[in-house]
Amino acid sequence: MATNAVKSKKSTPRSDKTSARIWFYSLLLTLQYGAQPLISKRFIRREVIVTSSVLTCEIAKVICALFFMTKDGTLKKVYNEWTLVGALTASGLPAAIYALQNSLLQISYKNLDSLTFSMLNQTKIFFTAIFTYFIMRQKQSIQQIGALFLLIIAAVLLSIGEGSSKGTSSADAEQILFYGIIPVLVASVLSGLASSLCQWASQVKKHSSYLMTVEMSFVGCLCLLLSTSKSPDGEAIRQHGFFYGWTPLTLIPVIFNALGGILVGLVTSHAGGVRKGFVIVSALLVTAMMQFIFEGKPPSLYCLVALPIVVCSISIYQKYPYQVKKKEL
């Protein structure tokens, strides 16, 4: 008994330190996640080619991750232990998925208001829970399953509202549906799959989150570069140049997004893909507040109805985790 007490006392500082680190990363991610839609909309012009901004963001991620690895002294160790097979196993598939997801999000940014985009993007939690169950056998409680269904109801509500509440032409409604709502929902599915794969690599395979960022960015860049041979973006780059439509301010959302990608890796590695719920709740509030402050645009009726549903669903999910039943002797 005494030995167990000593062990628990010794483990407490480490546990507290890890918890504080998770809260710190989560706070930063909350600010980034909440502000990103507004920053992207304000500083990325519609003429900017999506592939050019995504590629630049991936390069910025690599630079940031290498800087952090150099700072904490893990770069040399990671370099000596790195293998191509290990990199492809841990990061290859998630990288390709994230590359497609980022492109879809860039399209959606331009065709939805910031708060609607953020709330629709929350469906990634539902898909993360599904993929986490199949990949890592992480079960959900009855309350958590109910909370995830509430989240989907909110997403459907927003989809109907965005398509019908503006009172504009059917062409505008189709623009919102096919270039705003559908891309962000597909991106949420891809995000859930990639997040589960990353959690598996970091928690089961013990792969460094910074290293995964570098590997995934390289693979993502290769996928995007290959796609430019046939894609409209590739044709636009060849015709107008890589930085067509860019201004010096365009770098702000690109770098901001790159830092967010690193923070997502850190939070997923330490807390898991689904247990980022409070980050997303806080990010929704940050988005709504910033949209009102900087754009003078109050949330729509549909957003006001859907917002408490989203908040309740994620709060319930966090409050009632799955409990493993102890077998009676």
Short mmCIF file of N, CA and C in Angstrom, two decimals, residues 116 118-131 143-161 181 184-189 192 284 302 305-314 316-317:
data_model
loop_
_atom_site.label_atom_id
_atom_site.label_comp_id
_atom_site.label_asym_id
_atom_site.label_seq_id
_atom_site.Cartn_x
_atom_site.Cartn_y
_atom_site.Cartn_z
N THR A 116 -21.25 29.57 -39.92
CA THR A 116 -21.86 28.39 -40.53
C THR A 116 -20.80 27.38 -40.92
N SER A 118 -17.84 26.97 -39.55
CA SER A 118 -17.29 26.36 -38.35
C SER A 118 -18.22 25.31 -37.76
N MET A 119 -19.53 25.61 -37.76
CA MET A 119 -20.47 24.68 -37.16
C MET A 119 -20.64 23.42 -38.01
N LEU A 120 -20.72 23.57 -39.32
CA LEU A 120 -20.78 22.39 -40.20
C LEU A 120 -19.51 21.55 -40.07
N ASN A 121 -18.43 22.22 -39.85
CA ASN A 121 -17.14 21.53 -39.73
C ASN A 121 -17.07 20.67 -38.47
N GLN A 122 -18.00 20.91 -37.52
CA GLN A 122 -17.98 20.13 -36.28
C GLN A 122 -18.42 18.69 -36.48
N THR A 123 -19.05 18.38 -37.61
CA THR A 123 -19.45 16.99 -37.85
C THR A 123 -18.24 16.07 -37.94
N LYS A 124 -17.06 16.64 -38.02
CA LYS A 124 -15.85 15.81 -38.04
C LYS A 124 -15.74 14.98 -36.75
N ILE A 125 -16.30 15.47 -35.63
CA ILE A 125 -16.26 14.72 -34.38
C ILE A 125 -17.03 13.40 -34.53
N PHE A 126 -18.20 13.48 -35.18
CA PHE A 126 -19.01 12.28 -35.38
C PHE A 126 -18.24 11.25 -36.20
N PHE A 127 -17.63 11.70 -37.28
CA PHE A 127 -16.91 10.77 -38.15
C PHE A 127 -15.62 10.28 -37.49
N THR A 128 -15.00 11.14 -36.67
CA THR A 128 -13.81 10.71 -35.93
C THR A 128 -14.17 9.58 -34.97
N ALA A 129 -15.32 9.73 -34.28
CA ALA A 129 -15.76 8.69 -33.34
C ALA A 129 -16.00 7.37 -34.05
N ILE A 130 -16.59 7.44 -35.23
CA ILE A 130 -16.87 6.21 -35.99
C ILE A 130 -15.57 5.53 -36.40
N PHE A 131 -14.67 6.31 -36.99
CA PHE A 131 -13.42 5.72 -37.47
C PHE A 131 -12.51 5.28 -36.32
N GLN A 143 -24.81 7.97 -23.93
CA GLN A 143 -24.95 9.43 -23.95
C GLN A 143 -24.11 10.04 -25.06
N GLN A 144 -22.91 9.51 -25.26
CA GLN A 144 -22.04 10.03 -26.31
C GLN A 144 -22.62 9.79 -27.69
N ILE A 145 -23.22 8.61 -27.90
CA ILE A 145 -23.85 8.32 -29.18
C ILE A 145 -25.00 9.29 -29.43
N GLY A 146 -25.81 9.54 -28.38
CA GLY A 146 -26.89 10.51 -28.52
C GLY A 146 -26.37 11.90 -28.83
N ALA A 147 -25.27 12.28 -28.19
CA ALA A 147 -24.67 13.60 -28.44
C ALA A 147 -24.20 13.74 -29.88
N LEU A 148 -23.64 12.67 -30.43
CA LEU A 148 -23.16 12.71 -31.81
C LEU A 148 -24.33 12.84 -32.79
N PHE A 149 -25.47 12.22 -32.47
CA PHE A 149 -26.64 12.38 -33.33
C PHE A 149 -27.19 13.81 -33.26
N LEU A 150 -27.11 14.43 -32.08
CA LEU A 150 -27.50 15.84 -31.96
C LEU A 150 -26.65 16.72 -32.88
N LEU A 151 -25.38 16.37 -32.96
CA LEU A 151 -24.46 17.13 -33.81
C LEU A 151 -24.86 17.04 -35.28
N ILE A 152 -25.26 15.85 -35.70
CA ILE A 152 -25.69 15.69 -37.08
C ILE A 152 -26.98 16.45 -37.36
N ILE A 153 -27.90 16.47 -36.38
CA ILE A 153 -29.15 17.24 -36.52
C ILE A 153 -28.84 18.71 -36.74
N ALA A 154 -27.88 19.22 -35.97
CA ALA A 154 -27.48 20.63 -36.12
C ALA A 154 -26.90 20.89 -37.51
N ALA A 155 -26.10 19.94 -38.00
CA ALA A 155 -25.50 20.10 -39.34
C ALA A 155 -26.57 20.10 -40.43
N VAL A 156 -27.56 19.22 -40.31
CA VAL A 156 -28.66 19.18 -41.28
C VAL A 156 -29.46 20.48 -41.23
N LEU A 157 -29.72 20.96 -40.02
CA LEU A 157 -30.44 22.22 -39.85
C LEU A 157 -29.73 23.37 -40.55
N LEU A 158 -28.42 23.41 -40.38
CA LEU A 158 -27.64 24.47 -41.02
C LEU A 158 -27.65 24.32 -42.53
N SER A 159 -27.58 23.10 -43.02
CA SER A 159 -27.59 22.87 -44.46
C SER A 159 -28.89 23.35 -45.09
N ILE A 160 -30.02 23.02 -44.45
CA ILE A 160 -31.33 23.46 -44.96
C ILE A 160 -31.43 24.98 -44.88
N GLY A 161 -30.98 25.54 -43.77
CA GLY A 161 -31.05 26.98 -43.58
C GLY A 161 -30.24 27.75 -44.59
N ILE A 181 -21.47 23.86 -48.69
CA ILE A 181 -21.92 22.85 -47.73
C ILE A 181 -21.32 21.48 -48.02
N VAL A 184 -17.43 21.07 -47.28
CA VAL A 184 -17.05 21.04 -45.86
C VAL A 184 -17.51 19.74 -45.20
N LEU A 185 -18.64 19.18 -45.62
CA LEU A 185 -19.09 17.91 -45.05
C LEU A 185 -18.22 16.75 -45.51
N VAL A 186 -17.83 16.75 -46.77
CA VAL A 186 -16.90 15.72 -47.25
C VAL A 186 -15.56 15.85 -46.54
N ALA A 187 -15.12 17.09 -46.35
CA ALA A 187 -13.86 17.32 -45.62
C ALA A 187 -13.95 16.81 -44.19
N SER A 188 -15.14 16.89 -43.58
CA SER A 188 -15.31 16.39 -42.22
C SER A 188 -15.16 14.87 -42.15
N VAL A 189 -15.70 14.18 -43.16
CA VAL A 189 -15.53 12.72 -43.22
C VAL A 189 -14.05 12.37 -43.34
N GLY A 192 -12.20 12.98 -40.08
CA GLY A 192 -12.42 11.93 -39.09
C GLY A 192 -11.54 10.72 -39.35
N LEU A 284 -16.13 27.77 -31.70
CA LEU A 284 -17.39 28.29 -32.23
C LEU A 284 -17.72 29.65 -31.62
N TYR A 302 -30.86 30.52 -38.04
CA TYR A 302 -30.51 29.10 -38.10
C TYR A 302 -29.27 28.81 -37.28
N VAL A 305 -30.19 28.83 -33.58
CA VAL A 305 -30.87 27.60 -33.17
C VAL A 305 -29.89 26.44 -33.10
N ALA A 306 -29.02 26.36 -34.08
CA ALA A 306 -28.08 25.23 -34.16
C ALA A 306 -26.95 25.33 -33.15
N LEU A 307 -26.54 26.55 -32.79
CA LEU A 307 -25.40 26.71 -31.89
C LEU A 307 -25.60 26.03 -30.54
N PRO A 308 -26.73 26.25 -29.83
CA PRO A 308 -26.90 25.54 -28.55
C PRO A 308 -26.97 24.03 -28.71
N ILE A 309 -27.48 23.55 -29.87
CA ILE A 309 -27.51 22.10 -30.11
C ILE A 309 -26.08 21.56 -30.21
N VAL A 310 -25.24 22.30 -30.93
CA VAL A 310 -23.84 21.88 -31.06
C VAL A 310 -23.14 21.92 -29.70
N VAL A 311 -23.35 23.00 -28.96
CA VAL A 311 -22.72 23.14 -27.64
C VAL A 311 -23.17 22.03 -26.70
N CYS A 312 -24.48 21.75 -26.68
CA CYS A 312 -25.00 20.69 -25.80
C CYS A 312 -24.46 19.33 -26.19
N SER A 313 -24.41 19.06 -27.48
CA SER A 313 -23.97 17.74 -27.93
C SER A 313 -22.52 17.48 -27.54
N ILE A 314 -21.67 18.47 -27.72
CA ILE A 314 -20.26 18.27 -27.40
C ILE A 314 -20.04 18.25 -25.89
N ILE A 316 -22.22 17.14 -23.63
CA ILE A 316 -22.67 15.81 -23.19
C ILE A 316 -21.63 14.76 -23.50
N TYR A 317 -21.04 14.89 -24.69
CA TYR A 317 -20.03 13.91 -25.10
C TYR A 317 -18.85 13.90 -24.13
#
